[in-house]
GROMACS .gro file of C-alpha atoms in nm:
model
  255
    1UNK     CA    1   3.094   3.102   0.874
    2UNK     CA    2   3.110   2.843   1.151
    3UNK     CA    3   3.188   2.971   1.514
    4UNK     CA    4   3.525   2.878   1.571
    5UNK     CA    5   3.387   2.685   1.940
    6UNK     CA    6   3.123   2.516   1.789
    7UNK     CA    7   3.101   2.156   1.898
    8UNK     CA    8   3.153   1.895   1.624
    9UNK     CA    9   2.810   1.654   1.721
   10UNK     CA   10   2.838   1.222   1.677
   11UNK     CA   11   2.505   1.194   1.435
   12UNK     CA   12   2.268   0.914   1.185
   13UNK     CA   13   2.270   1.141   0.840
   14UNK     CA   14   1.941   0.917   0.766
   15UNK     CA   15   1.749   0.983   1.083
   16UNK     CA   16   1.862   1.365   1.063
   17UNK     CA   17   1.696   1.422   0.737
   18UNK     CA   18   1.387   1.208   0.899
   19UNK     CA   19   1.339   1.475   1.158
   20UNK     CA   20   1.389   1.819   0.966
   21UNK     CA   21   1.142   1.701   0.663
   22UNK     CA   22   0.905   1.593   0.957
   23UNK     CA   23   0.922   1.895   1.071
   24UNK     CA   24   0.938   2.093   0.777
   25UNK     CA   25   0.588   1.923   0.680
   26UNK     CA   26   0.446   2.024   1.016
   27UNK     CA   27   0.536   2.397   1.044
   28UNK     CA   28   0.295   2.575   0.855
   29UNK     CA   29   0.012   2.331   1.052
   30UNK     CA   30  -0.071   2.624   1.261
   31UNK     CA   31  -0.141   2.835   0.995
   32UNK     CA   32  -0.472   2.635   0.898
   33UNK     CA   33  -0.601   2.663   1.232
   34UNK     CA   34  -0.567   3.052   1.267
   35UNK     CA   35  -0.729   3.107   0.969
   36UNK     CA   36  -0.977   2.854   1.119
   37UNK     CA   37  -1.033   3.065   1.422
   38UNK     CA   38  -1.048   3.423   1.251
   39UNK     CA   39  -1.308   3.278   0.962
   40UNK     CA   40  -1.131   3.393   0.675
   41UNK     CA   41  -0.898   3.293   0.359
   42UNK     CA   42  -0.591   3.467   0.376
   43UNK     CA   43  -0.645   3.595   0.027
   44UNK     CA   44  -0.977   3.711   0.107
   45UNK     CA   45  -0.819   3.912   0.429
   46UNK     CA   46  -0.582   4.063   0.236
   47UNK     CA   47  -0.799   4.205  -0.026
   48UNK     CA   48  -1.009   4.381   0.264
   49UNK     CA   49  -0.652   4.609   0.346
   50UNK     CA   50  -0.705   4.969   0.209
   51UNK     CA   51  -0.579   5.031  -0.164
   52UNK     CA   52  -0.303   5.271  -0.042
   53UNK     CA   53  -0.145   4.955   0.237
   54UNK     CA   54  -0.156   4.695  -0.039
   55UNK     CA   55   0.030   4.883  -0.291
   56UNK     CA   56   0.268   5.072  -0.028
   57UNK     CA   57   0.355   4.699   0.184
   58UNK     CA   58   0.653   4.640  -0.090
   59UNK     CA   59   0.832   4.895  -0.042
   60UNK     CA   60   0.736   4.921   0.365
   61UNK     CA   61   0.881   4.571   0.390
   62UNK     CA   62   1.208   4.617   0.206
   63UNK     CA   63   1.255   4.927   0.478
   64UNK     CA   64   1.131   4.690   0.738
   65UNK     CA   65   1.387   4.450   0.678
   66UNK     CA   66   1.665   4.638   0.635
   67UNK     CA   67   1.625   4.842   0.965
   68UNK     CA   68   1.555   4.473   1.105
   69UNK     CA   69   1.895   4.336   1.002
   70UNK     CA   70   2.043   4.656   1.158
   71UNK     CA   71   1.838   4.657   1.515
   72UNK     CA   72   1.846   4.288   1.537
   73UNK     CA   73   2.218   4.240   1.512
   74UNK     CA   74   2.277   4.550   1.753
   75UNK     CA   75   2.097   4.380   2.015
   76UNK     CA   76   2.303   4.099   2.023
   77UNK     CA   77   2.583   4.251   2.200
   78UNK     CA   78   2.283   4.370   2.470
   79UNK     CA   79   2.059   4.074   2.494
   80UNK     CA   80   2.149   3.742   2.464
   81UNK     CA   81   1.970   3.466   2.251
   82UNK     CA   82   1.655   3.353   2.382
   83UNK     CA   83   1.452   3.033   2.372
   84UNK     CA   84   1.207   2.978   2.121
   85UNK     CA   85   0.957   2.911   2.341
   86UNK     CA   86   1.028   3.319   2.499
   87UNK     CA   87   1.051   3.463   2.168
   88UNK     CA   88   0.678   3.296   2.039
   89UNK     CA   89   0.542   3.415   2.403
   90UNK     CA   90   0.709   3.753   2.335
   91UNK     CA   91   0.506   3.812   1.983
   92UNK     CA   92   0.222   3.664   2.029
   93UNK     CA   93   0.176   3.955   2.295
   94UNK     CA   94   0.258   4.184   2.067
   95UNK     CA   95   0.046   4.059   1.815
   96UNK     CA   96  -0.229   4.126   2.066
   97UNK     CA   97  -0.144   4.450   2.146
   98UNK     CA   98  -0.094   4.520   1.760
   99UNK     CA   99  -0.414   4.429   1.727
  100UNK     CA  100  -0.625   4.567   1.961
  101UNK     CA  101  -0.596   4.912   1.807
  102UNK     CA  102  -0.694   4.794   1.492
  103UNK     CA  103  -0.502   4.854   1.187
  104UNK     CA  104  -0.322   5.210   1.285
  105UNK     CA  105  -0.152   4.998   1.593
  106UNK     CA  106  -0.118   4.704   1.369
  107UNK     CA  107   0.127   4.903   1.117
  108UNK     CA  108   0.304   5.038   1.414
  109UNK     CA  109   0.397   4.682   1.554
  110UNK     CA  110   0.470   4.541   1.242
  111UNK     CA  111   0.850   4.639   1.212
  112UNK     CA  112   0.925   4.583   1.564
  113UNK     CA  113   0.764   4.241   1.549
  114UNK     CA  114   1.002   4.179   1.192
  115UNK     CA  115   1.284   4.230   1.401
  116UNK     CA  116   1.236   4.000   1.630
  117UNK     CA  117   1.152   3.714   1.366
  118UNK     CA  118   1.460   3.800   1.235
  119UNK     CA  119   1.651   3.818   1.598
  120UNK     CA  120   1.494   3.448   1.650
  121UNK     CA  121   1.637   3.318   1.319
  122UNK     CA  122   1.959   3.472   1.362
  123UNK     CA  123   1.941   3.286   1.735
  124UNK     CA  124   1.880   2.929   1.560
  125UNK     CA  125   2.186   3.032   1.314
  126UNK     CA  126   2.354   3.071   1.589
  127UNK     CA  127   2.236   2.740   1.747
  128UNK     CA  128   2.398   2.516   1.505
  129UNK     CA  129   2.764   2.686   1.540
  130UNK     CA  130   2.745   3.006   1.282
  131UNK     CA  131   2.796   3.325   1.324
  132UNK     CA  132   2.551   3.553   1.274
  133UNK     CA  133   2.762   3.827   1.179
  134UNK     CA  134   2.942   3.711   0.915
  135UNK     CA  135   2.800   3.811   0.531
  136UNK     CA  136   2.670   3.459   0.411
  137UNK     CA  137   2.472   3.407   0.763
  138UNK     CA  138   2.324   3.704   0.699
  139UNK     CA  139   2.221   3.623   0.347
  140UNK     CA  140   2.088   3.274   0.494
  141UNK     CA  141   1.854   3.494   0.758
  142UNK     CA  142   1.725   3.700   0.522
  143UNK     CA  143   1.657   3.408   0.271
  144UNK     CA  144   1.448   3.256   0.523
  145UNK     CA  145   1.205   3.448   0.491
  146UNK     CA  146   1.174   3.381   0.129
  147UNK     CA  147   0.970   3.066   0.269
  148UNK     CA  148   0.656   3.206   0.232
  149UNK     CA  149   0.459   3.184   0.557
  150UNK     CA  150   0.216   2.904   0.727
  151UNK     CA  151  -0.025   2.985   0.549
  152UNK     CA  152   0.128   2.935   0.189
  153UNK     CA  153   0.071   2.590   0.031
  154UNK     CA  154   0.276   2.571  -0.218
  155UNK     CA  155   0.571   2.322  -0.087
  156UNK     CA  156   0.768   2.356  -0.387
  157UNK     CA  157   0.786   2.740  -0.324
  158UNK     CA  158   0.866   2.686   0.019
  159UNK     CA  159   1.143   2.432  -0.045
  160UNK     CA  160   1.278   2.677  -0.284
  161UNK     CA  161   1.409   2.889  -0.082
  162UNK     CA  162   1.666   2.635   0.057
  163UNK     CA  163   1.852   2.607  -0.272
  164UNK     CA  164   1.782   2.943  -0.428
  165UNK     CA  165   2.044   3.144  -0.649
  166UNK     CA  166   1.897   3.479  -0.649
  167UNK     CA  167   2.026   3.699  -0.952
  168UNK     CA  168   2.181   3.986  -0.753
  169UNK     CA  169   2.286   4.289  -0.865
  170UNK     CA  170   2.608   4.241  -0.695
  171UNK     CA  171   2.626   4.055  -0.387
  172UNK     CA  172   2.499   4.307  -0.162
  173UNK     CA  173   2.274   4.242   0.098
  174UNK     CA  174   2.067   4.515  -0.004
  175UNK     CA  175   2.023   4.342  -0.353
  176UNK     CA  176   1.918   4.041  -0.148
  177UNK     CA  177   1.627   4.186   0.044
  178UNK     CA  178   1.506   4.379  -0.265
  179UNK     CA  179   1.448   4.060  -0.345
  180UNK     CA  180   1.255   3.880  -0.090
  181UNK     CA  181   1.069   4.173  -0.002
  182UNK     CA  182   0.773   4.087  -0.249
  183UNK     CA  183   0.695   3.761  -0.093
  184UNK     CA  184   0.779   3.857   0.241
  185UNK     CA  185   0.523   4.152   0.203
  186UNK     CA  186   0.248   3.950   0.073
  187UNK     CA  187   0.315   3.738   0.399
  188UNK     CA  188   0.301   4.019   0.606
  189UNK     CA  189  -0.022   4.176   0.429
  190UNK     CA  190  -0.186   3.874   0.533
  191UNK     CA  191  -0.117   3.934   0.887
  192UNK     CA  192  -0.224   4.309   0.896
  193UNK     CA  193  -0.547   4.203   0.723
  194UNK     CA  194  -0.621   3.918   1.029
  195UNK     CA  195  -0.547   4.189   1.275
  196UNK     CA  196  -0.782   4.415   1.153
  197UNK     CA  197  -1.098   4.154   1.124
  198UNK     CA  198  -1.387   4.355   1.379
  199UNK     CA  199  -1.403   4.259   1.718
  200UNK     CA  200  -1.105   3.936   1.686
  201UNK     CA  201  -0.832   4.181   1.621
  202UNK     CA  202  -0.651   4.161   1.915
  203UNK     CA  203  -0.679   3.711   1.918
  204UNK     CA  204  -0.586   3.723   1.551
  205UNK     CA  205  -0.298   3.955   1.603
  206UNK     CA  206  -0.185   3.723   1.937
  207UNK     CA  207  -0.277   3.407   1.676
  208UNK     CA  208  -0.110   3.490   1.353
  209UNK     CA  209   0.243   3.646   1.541
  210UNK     CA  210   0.226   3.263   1.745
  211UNK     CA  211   0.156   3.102   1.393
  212UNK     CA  212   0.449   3.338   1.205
  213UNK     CA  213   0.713   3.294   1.498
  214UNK     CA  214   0.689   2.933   1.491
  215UNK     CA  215   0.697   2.869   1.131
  216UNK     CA  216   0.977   3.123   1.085
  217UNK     CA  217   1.201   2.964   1.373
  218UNK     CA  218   1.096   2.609   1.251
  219UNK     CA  219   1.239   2.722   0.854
  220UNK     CA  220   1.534   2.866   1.036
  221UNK     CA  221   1.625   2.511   1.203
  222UNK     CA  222   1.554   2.355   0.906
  223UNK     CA  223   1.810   2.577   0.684
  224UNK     CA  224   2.050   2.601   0.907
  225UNK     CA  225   2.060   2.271   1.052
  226UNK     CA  226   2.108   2.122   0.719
  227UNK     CA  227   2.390   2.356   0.634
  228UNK     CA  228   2.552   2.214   0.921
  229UNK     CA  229   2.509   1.882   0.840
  230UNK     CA  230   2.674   1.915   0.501
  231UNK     CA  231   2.932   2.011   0.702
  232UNK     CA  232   2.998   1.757   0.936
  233UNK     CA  233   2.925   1.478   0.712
  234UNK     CA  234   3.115   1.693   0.422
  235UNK     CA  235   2.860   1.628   0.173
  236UNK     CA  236   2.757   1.860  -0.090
  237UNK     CA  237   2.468   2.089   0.059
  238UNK     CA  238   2.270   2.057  -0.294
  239UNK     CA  239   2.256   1.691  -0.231
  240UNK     CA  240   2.122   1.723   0.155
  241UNK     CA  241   1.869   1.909   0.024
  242UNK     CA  242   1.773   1.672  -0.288
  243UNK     CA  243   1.768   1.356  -0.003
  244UNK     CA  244   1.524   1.622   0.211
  245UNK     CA  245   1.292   1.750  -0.093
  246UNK     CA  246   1.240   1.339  -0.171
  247UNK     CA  247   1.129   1.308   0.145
  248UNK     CA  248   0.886   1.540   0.175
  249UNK     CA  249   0.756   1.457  -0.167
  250UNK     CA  250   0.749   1.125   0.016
  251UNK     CA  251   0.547   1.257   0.312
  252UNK     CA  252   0.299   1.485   0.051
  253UNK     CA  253   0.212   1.175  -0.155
  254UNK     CA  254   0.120   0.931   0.201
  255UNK     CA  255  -0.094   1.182   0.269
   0.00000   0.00000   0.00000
């Protein structure tokens, strides 16, 4: 749902797509060079969580997210949206402070820090005239984070999540996050393991929340700012995204 306010913007379709699969390319960039500083693959860091976290993050993240959805859209009507810039500074602090207690602080940060992903992605939604409380923004938030993370390679995975038509059992938003939760907990795993390496726990907690909050906010724009663009050029969405998936193919295969 568009905000009813929302100004209509004078824009080049071509030079639009140009920019988001520029920077849909570049967001997971930062990824690489955390997992440069901490000395690690993320697989390898994950494997390294105790049995009893790895099996238990599904489940923890589905909780996570729904009490996110719920805390993040409360504070709306208390805090206003912020810059991007304020919410990155904001987690990568938290990341640090996660981290500094090792993995027992780590666990305890790691909701609050979901919610404000999900309060910056909500903020970009918001950005490009919808509302975030209607029922298909919603959807849209949570589907973000089926985009993997920055440090998942796999572009066609990533992309999917742009044009994805999840079999729901119903419509509910609960059937939604059930879900994403998987992927979203494998992303999060890998985050928990960096901020529990010895001795860099507290730079890869501030490192990997600065590397998450950008890539997050950076799918958000991306999603959102294409499903506005279908709008105002009233184009089908599903062929924005086929003119933004050749382009990044386009990108992938110069490089």
């Amino acid at each position: 749902m568009l905000i009813e306010d929302a100004s209509t913007e004078v824009f080049d379709l071509e030079t639009e797509l140009d920019a988001l699969a520029n920077r849909y390319r570049k967001a997971g960039g930062v990824g690489i060079q955390v997992l440069n500083m901490i000395g690690g693959q993320a697989e390898q860091l994950l494997d390294q969580l105790p049995g009893p976290i790895r099996a238990n993050l599904d489940g923890a993240t589905e909780k996570a997210l729904i009490l996110s959805m719920k805390a993040a859209h409360r504070s709306r009507g208390v805090i206003g949206d912020q810059p991007g810039w304020l919410t990155t500074t904001v987690t990568t602090a938290m990341g640090a402070a996660g981290g500094f207690g090792g993995l027992p602080s780590a666990l305890a940060e790691l909701p609050v820090t979901t919610t404000v992903l999900l309060r910056a992605i909500q903020g970009v939604a918001a950005e490009q005239g919808f509302d975030p409380a209607a029922e298909n923004v919603q959807f849209d938030c949570i589907r973000v984070f089926g985009s993997a993370g920055p440090l998942d390679h796999d572009d066609g995975a990533d992309m999917a999540f742009l044009t994805a038509r999840m079999a729901l059992r119903g419509s509910s938003l609960q059937s939604l996050i059930v879900k994403v939760a998987p992927r979203l907990a494998h992303v999060l795993g890998q985050k928990l393991a960096a901020q529990t390496v010895p001795v860099l726990g507290a730079m890869a907690g501030a490192a990997t929340n600065y590397a998450y909050t950008s890539y997050y906010q950076d799918m958000a724009h991306v999603h959102f700012r294409l499903r506005r663009l279908a709008i105002e050029a009233d184009l089908p969405q599903d062929l924005l995204i086929g003119e933004l998936r050749e382009r990044v193919a386009g990108e992938v295969a110069k490089s």
